[in-house]
Amino acid sequence: GRYSFHRKKMEREKGNIALPFCPSSPLPAFLEHDRRVLLFNAYYEEDVLQSAIEKKRVHPCEVYFFVEDGTIEIIQTKQESSGVPHGVYLRRSKVIKPRKTRYEPGCYYEIDDLKIGNDVIIYSRKFRIASC
C-alpha cells in the first residue's frame, strides 16, 4: 500500500517523501492559512437609561478573524475602574449575517465584510470597525 513499511523504507532510501497531495497542487486552506489571525478594533454603543449625565456608553472590543476557517472571536477590552463587566463576548465560531428578508438564505461573515467604517451586526449588537 501507499503507506506500508516497505514503501516507506524504499522512499527513505531514494530521498522521496510521500505526501497525501502532490507538490504541484495547492495546499489545503487549513495548511495555507494556519495560525493567520486578523485583529480589528471595534466598538459598540449601549443606551444608558439609569443616568441623567450620559445617554450612551461606548464599549471597545477586539474582533479576531481567523483566516483558516472563517471564524470570529470578540473580546471586550478591559477599562480600569469602569465598573462594567468585560470579557469574551463571542467565542470562536462562524457567525451568520442577518437576513434582509425571511426567505433569504443565511450566509456567514467573510473577510470582505470586515472593513474599517463598516457596521457588523452580530447577535443583535451593532459593532463599528474602527481600525485594524
PDB file of C-alpha atoms in Angstrom:
ATOM      1  CA  GLY A   1       0.000   0.000   0.000  1.00  0.00           C
ATOM      2  CA  ARG A   2       0.893   3.637  -0.196  1.00  0.00           C
ATOM      3  CA  TYR A   3       1.802   3.944   3.479  1.00  0.00           C
ATOM      4  CA  SER A   4       3.302   0.466   4.044  1.00  0.00           C
ATOM      5  CA  PHE A   5       6.599  -0.021   5.863  1.00  0.00           C
ATOM      6  CA  HIS A   6       8.242  -1.480   2.743  1.00  0.00           C
ATOM      7  CA  ARG A   7       7.304   1.500   0.617  1.00  0.00           C
ATOM      8  CA  LYS A   8       8.358   3.973   3.332  1.00  0.00           C
ATOM      9  CA  LYS A   9      11.749   2.278   3.545  1.00  0.00           C
ATOM     10  CA  MET A  10      12.204   2.466  -0.245  1.00  0.00           C
ATOM     11  CA  GLU A  11      11.194   6.139  -0.311  1.00  0.00           C
ATOM     12  CA  ARG A  12      13.617   6.967   2.523  1.00  0.00           C
ATOM     13  CA  GLU A  13      16.449   5.296   0.592  1.00  0.00           C
ATOM     14  CA  LYS A  14      15.583   7.238  -2.583  1.00  0.00           C
ATOM     15  CA  GLY A  15      15.003  10.501  -0.704  1.00  0.00           C
ATOM     16  CA  ASN A  16      11.344  10.808  -1.770  1.00  0.00           C
ATOM     17  CA  ILE A  17       8.649  11.813   0.673  1.00  0.00           C
ATOM     18  CA  ALA A  18       5.080  10.679   0.092  1.00  0.00           C
ATOM     19  CA  LEU A  19       2.541  13.359   0.892  1.00  0.00           C
ATOM     20  CA  PRO A  20      -1.228  12.969   0.683  1.00  0.00           C
ATOM     21  CA  PHE A  21      -1.158  15.596  -2.101  1.00  0.00           C
ATOM     22  CA  CYS A  22       1.290  16.170  -4.935  1.00  0.00           C
ATOM     23  CA  PRO A  23       3.855  19.008  -4.684  1.00  0.00           C
ATOM     24  CA  SER A  24       2.357  20.931  -7.606  1.00  0.00           C
ATOM     25  CA  SER A  25      -1.150  21.004  -6.109  1.00  0.00           C
ATOM     26  CA  PRO A  26      -2.132  23.982  -3.912  1.00  0.00           C
ATOM     27  CA  LEU A  27      -2.060  23.450  -0.187  1.00  0.00           C
ATOM     28  CA  PRO A  28      -5.361  22.888   1.592  1.00  0.00           C
ATOM     29  CA  ALA A  29      -6.780  26.001   3.276  1.00  0.00           C
ATOM     30  CA  PHE A  30      -6.139  24.711   6.792  1.00  0.00           C
ATOM     31  CA  LEU A  31      -2.412  24.405   5.981  1.00  0.00           C
ATOM     32  CA  GLU A  32      -2.031  27.509   3.848  1.00  0.00           C
ATOM     33  CA  HIS A  33      -3.695  29.863   6.363  1.00  0.00           C
ATOM     34  CA  ASP A  34      -2.595  28.097   9.538  1.00  0.00           C
ATOM     35  CA  ARG A  35      -2.317  30.499  12.525  1.00  0.00           C
ATOM     36  CA  ARG A  36      -3.233  33.589  10.487  1.00  0.00           C
ATOM     37  CA  VAL A  37      -5.441  35.884  12.515  1.00  0.00           C
ATOM     38  CA  LEU A  38      -6.642  39.385  11.634  1.00  0.00           C
ATOM     39  CA  LEU A  39      -7.257  41.800  14.506  1.00  0.00           C
ATOM     40  CA  PHE A  40      -9.851  44.560  14.180  1.00  0.00           C
ATOM     41  CA  ASN A  41     -10.539  47.214  16.815  1.00  0.00           C
ATOM     42  CA  ALA A  42     -14.253  47.869  17.084  1.00  0.00           C
ATOM     43  CA  TYR A  43     -16.794  49.328  19.469  1.00  0.00           C
ATOM     44  CA  TYR A  44     -20.489  49.191  20.164  1.00  0.00           C
ATOM     45  CA  GLU A  45     -22.747  51.721  21.825  1.00  0.00           C
ATOM     46  CA  GLU A  46     -25.151  50.925  24.595  1.00  0.00           C
ATOM     47  CA  ASP A  47     -28.006  53.118  25.809  1.00  0.00           C
ATOM     48  CA  VAL A  48     -27.774  54.185  29.454  1.00  0.00           C
ATOM     49  CA  LEU A  49     -31.202  54.593  30.962  1.00  0.00           C
ATOM     50  CA  GLN A  50     -30.265  54.965  34.641  1.00  0.00           C
ATOM     51  CA  SER A  51     -28.123  58.088  34.294  1.00  0.00           C
ATOM     52  CA  ALA A  52     -29.006  61.698  33.605  1.00  0.00           C
ATOM     53  CA  ILE A  53     -25.367  62.518  32.838  1.00  0.00           C
ATOM     54  CA  GLU A  54     -24.761  60.180  29.914  1.00  0.00           C
ATOM     55  CA  LYS A  55     -27.074  58.901  27.207  1.00  0.00           C
ATOM     56  CA  LYS A  56     -24.809  56.287  25.576  1.00  0.00           C
ATOM     57  CA  ARG A  57     -21.839  54.257  26.691  1.00  0.00           C
ATOM     58  CA  VAL A  58     -19.130  53.132  24.248  1.00  0.00           C
ATOM     59  CA  HIS A  59     -17.643  49.660  24.728  1.00  0.00           C
ATOM     60  CA  PRO A  60     -14.335  48.994  22.897  1.00  0.00           C
ATOM     61  CA  CYS A  61     -13.784  45.468  21.580  1.00  0.00           C
ATOM     62  CA  GLU A  62     -11.241  43.418  19.687  1.00  0.00           C
ATOM     63  CA  VAL A  63     -12.573  41.352  16.799  1.00  0.00           C
ATOM     64  CA  TYR A  64     -10.369  38.429  15.788  1.00  0.00           C
ATOM     65  CA  PHE A  65     -10.968  36.908  12.349  1.00  0.00           C
ATOM     66  CA  PHE A  66      -9.330  33.511  11.807  1.00  0.00           C
ATOM     67  CA  VAL A  67      -8.470  33.193   8.124  1.00  0.00           C
ATOM     68  CA  GLU A  68      -8.034  29.427   8.388  1.00  0.00           C
ATOM     69  CA  ASP A  69     -11.722  28.641   8.776  1.00  0.00           C
ATOM     70  CA  GLY A  70     -13.560  31.995   8.706  1.00  0.00           C
ATOM     71  CA  THR A  71     -14.427  32.063  12.399  1.00  0.00           C
ATOM     72  CA  ILE A  72     -14.768  35.199  14.541  1.00  0.00           C
ATOM     73  CA  GLU A  73     -13.988  35.846  18.194  1.00  0.00           C
ATOM     74  CA  ILE A  74     -14.928  39.082  20.002  1.00  0.00           C
ATOM     75  CA  ILE A  75     -13.332  40.171  23.272  1.00  0.00           C
ATOM     76  CA  GLN A  76     -14.337  43.331  25.146  1.00  0.00           C
ATOM     77  CA  THR A  77     -11.319  45.447  26.032  1.00  0.00           C
ATOM     78  CA  LYS A  78     -10.893  45.988  29.762  1.00  0.00           C
ATOM     79  CA  GLN A  79     -11.194  49.530  31.087  1.00  0.00           C
ATOM     80  CA  GLU A  80      -9.805  50.234  34.521  1.00  0.00           C
ATOM     81  CA  SER A  81     -12.254  51.416  37.204  1.00  0.00           C
ATOM     82  CA  SER A  82     -15.249  51.423  34.877  1.00  0.00           C
ATOM     83  CA  GLY A  83     -17.451  49.079  36.884  1.00  0.00           C
ATOM     84  CA  VAL A  84     -18.611  47.400  33.677  1.00  0.00           C
ATOM     85  CA  PRO A  85     -18.086  43.634  33.283  1.00  0.00           C
ATOM     86  CA  HIS A  86     -15.685  42.680  30.493  1.00  0.00           C
ATOM     87  CA  GLY A  87     -14.530  39.505  28.848  1.00  0.00           C
ATOM     88  CA  VAL A  88     -15.370  37.311  25.896  1.00  0.00           C
ATOM     89  CA  TYR A  89     -18.470  38.470  24.035  1.00  0.00           C
ATOM     90  CA  LEU A  90     -18.297  35.760  21.380  1.00  0.00           C
ATOM     91  CA  ARG A  91     -16.229  32.614  21.428  1.00  0.00           C
ATOM     92  CA  ARG A  92     -14.541  31.494  18.240  1.00  0.00           C
ATOM     93  CA  SER A  93     -17.340  30.466  15.889  1.00  0.00           C
ATOM     94  CA  LYS A  94     -18.798  31.155  12.478  1.00  0.00           C
ATOM     95  CA  VAL A  95     -21.323  33.968  12.526  1.00  0.00           C
ATOM     96  CA  ILE A  96     -24.309  34.194  10.199  1.00  0.00           C
ATOM     97  CA  LYS A  97     -25.106  37.580   8.670  1.00  0.00           C
ATOM     98  CA  PRO A  98     -28.538  38.977   9.483  1.00  0.00           C
ATOM     99  CA  ARG A  99     -31.039  38.327   6.719  1.00  0.00           C
ATOM    100  CA  LYS A 100     -32.785  41.145   4.916  1.00  0.00           C
ATOM    101  CA  THR A 101     -35.828  39.016   4.178  1.00  0.00           C
ATOM    102  CA  ARG A 102     -37.180  35.945   5.865  1.00  0.00           C
ATOM    103  CA  TYR A 103     -36.685  33.796   2.782  1.00  0.00           C
ATOM    104  CA  GLU A 104     -33.121  34.818   2.040  1.00  0.00           C
ATOM    105  CA  PRO A 105     -30.619  32.016   2.711  1.00  0.00           C
ATOM    106  CA  GLY A 106     -28.203  32.722   5.546  1.00  0.00           C
ATOM    107  CA  CYS A 107     -24.514  33.177   4.791  1.00  0.00           C
ATOM    108  CA  TYR A 108     -21.519  33.668   7.047  1.00  0.00           C
ATOM    109  CA  TYR A 109     -19.381  36.751   7.591  1.00  0.00           C
ATOM    110  CA  GLU A 110     -16.239  36.683   5.486  1.00  0.00           C
ATOM    111  CA  ILE A 111     -13.046  38.692   5.344  1.00  0.00           C
ATOM    112  CA  ASP A 112     -14.551  41.169   2.850  1.00  0.00           C
ATOM    113  CA  ASP A 113     -17.305  42.150   5.307  1.00  0.00           C
ATOM    114  CA  LEU A 114     -14.834  43.410   7.906  1.00  0.00           C
ATOM    115  CA  LYS A 115     -13.656  46.787   6.611  1.00  0.00           C
ATOM    116  CA  ILE A 116     -12.844  49.971   8.505  1.00  0.00           C
ATOM    117  CA  GLY A 117     -16.013  52.022   8.956  1.00  0.00           C
ATOM    118  CA  ASN A 118     -18.394  49.103   8.335  1.00  0.00           C
ATOM    119  CA  ASP A 119     -21.094  48.158  10.792  1.00  0.00           C
ATOM    120  CA  VAL A 120     -21.231  44.466  11.603  1.00  0.00           C
ATOM    121  CA  ILE A 121     -24.346  43.164  13.330  1.00  0.00           C
ATOM    122  CA  ILE A 122     -23.637  40.136  15.490  1.00  0.00           C
ATOM    123  CA  TYR A 123     -26.419  38.760  17.673  1.00  0.00           C
ATOM    124  CA  SER A 124     -28.438  41.995  17.579  1.00  0.00           C
ATOM    125  CA  ARG A 125     -25.473  44.134  18.565  1.00  0.00           C
ATOM    126  CA  LYS A 126     -24.037  46.616  16.080  1.00  0.00           C
ATOM    127  CA  PHE A 127     -20.228  46.724  16.064  1.00  0.00           C
ATOM    128  CA  ARG A 128     -18.469  49.574  14.243  1.00  0.00           C
ATOM    129  CA  ILE A 129     -14.992  48.640  12.995  1.00  0.00           C
ATOM    130  CA  ALA A 130     -12.607  51.476  13.838  1.00  0.00           C
ATOM    131  CA  SER A 131      -9.165  50.151  12.844  1.00  0.00           C
ATOM    132  CA  CYS A 132      -7.234  47.031  12.025  1.00  0.00           C
TER     133      CYS A 132
END
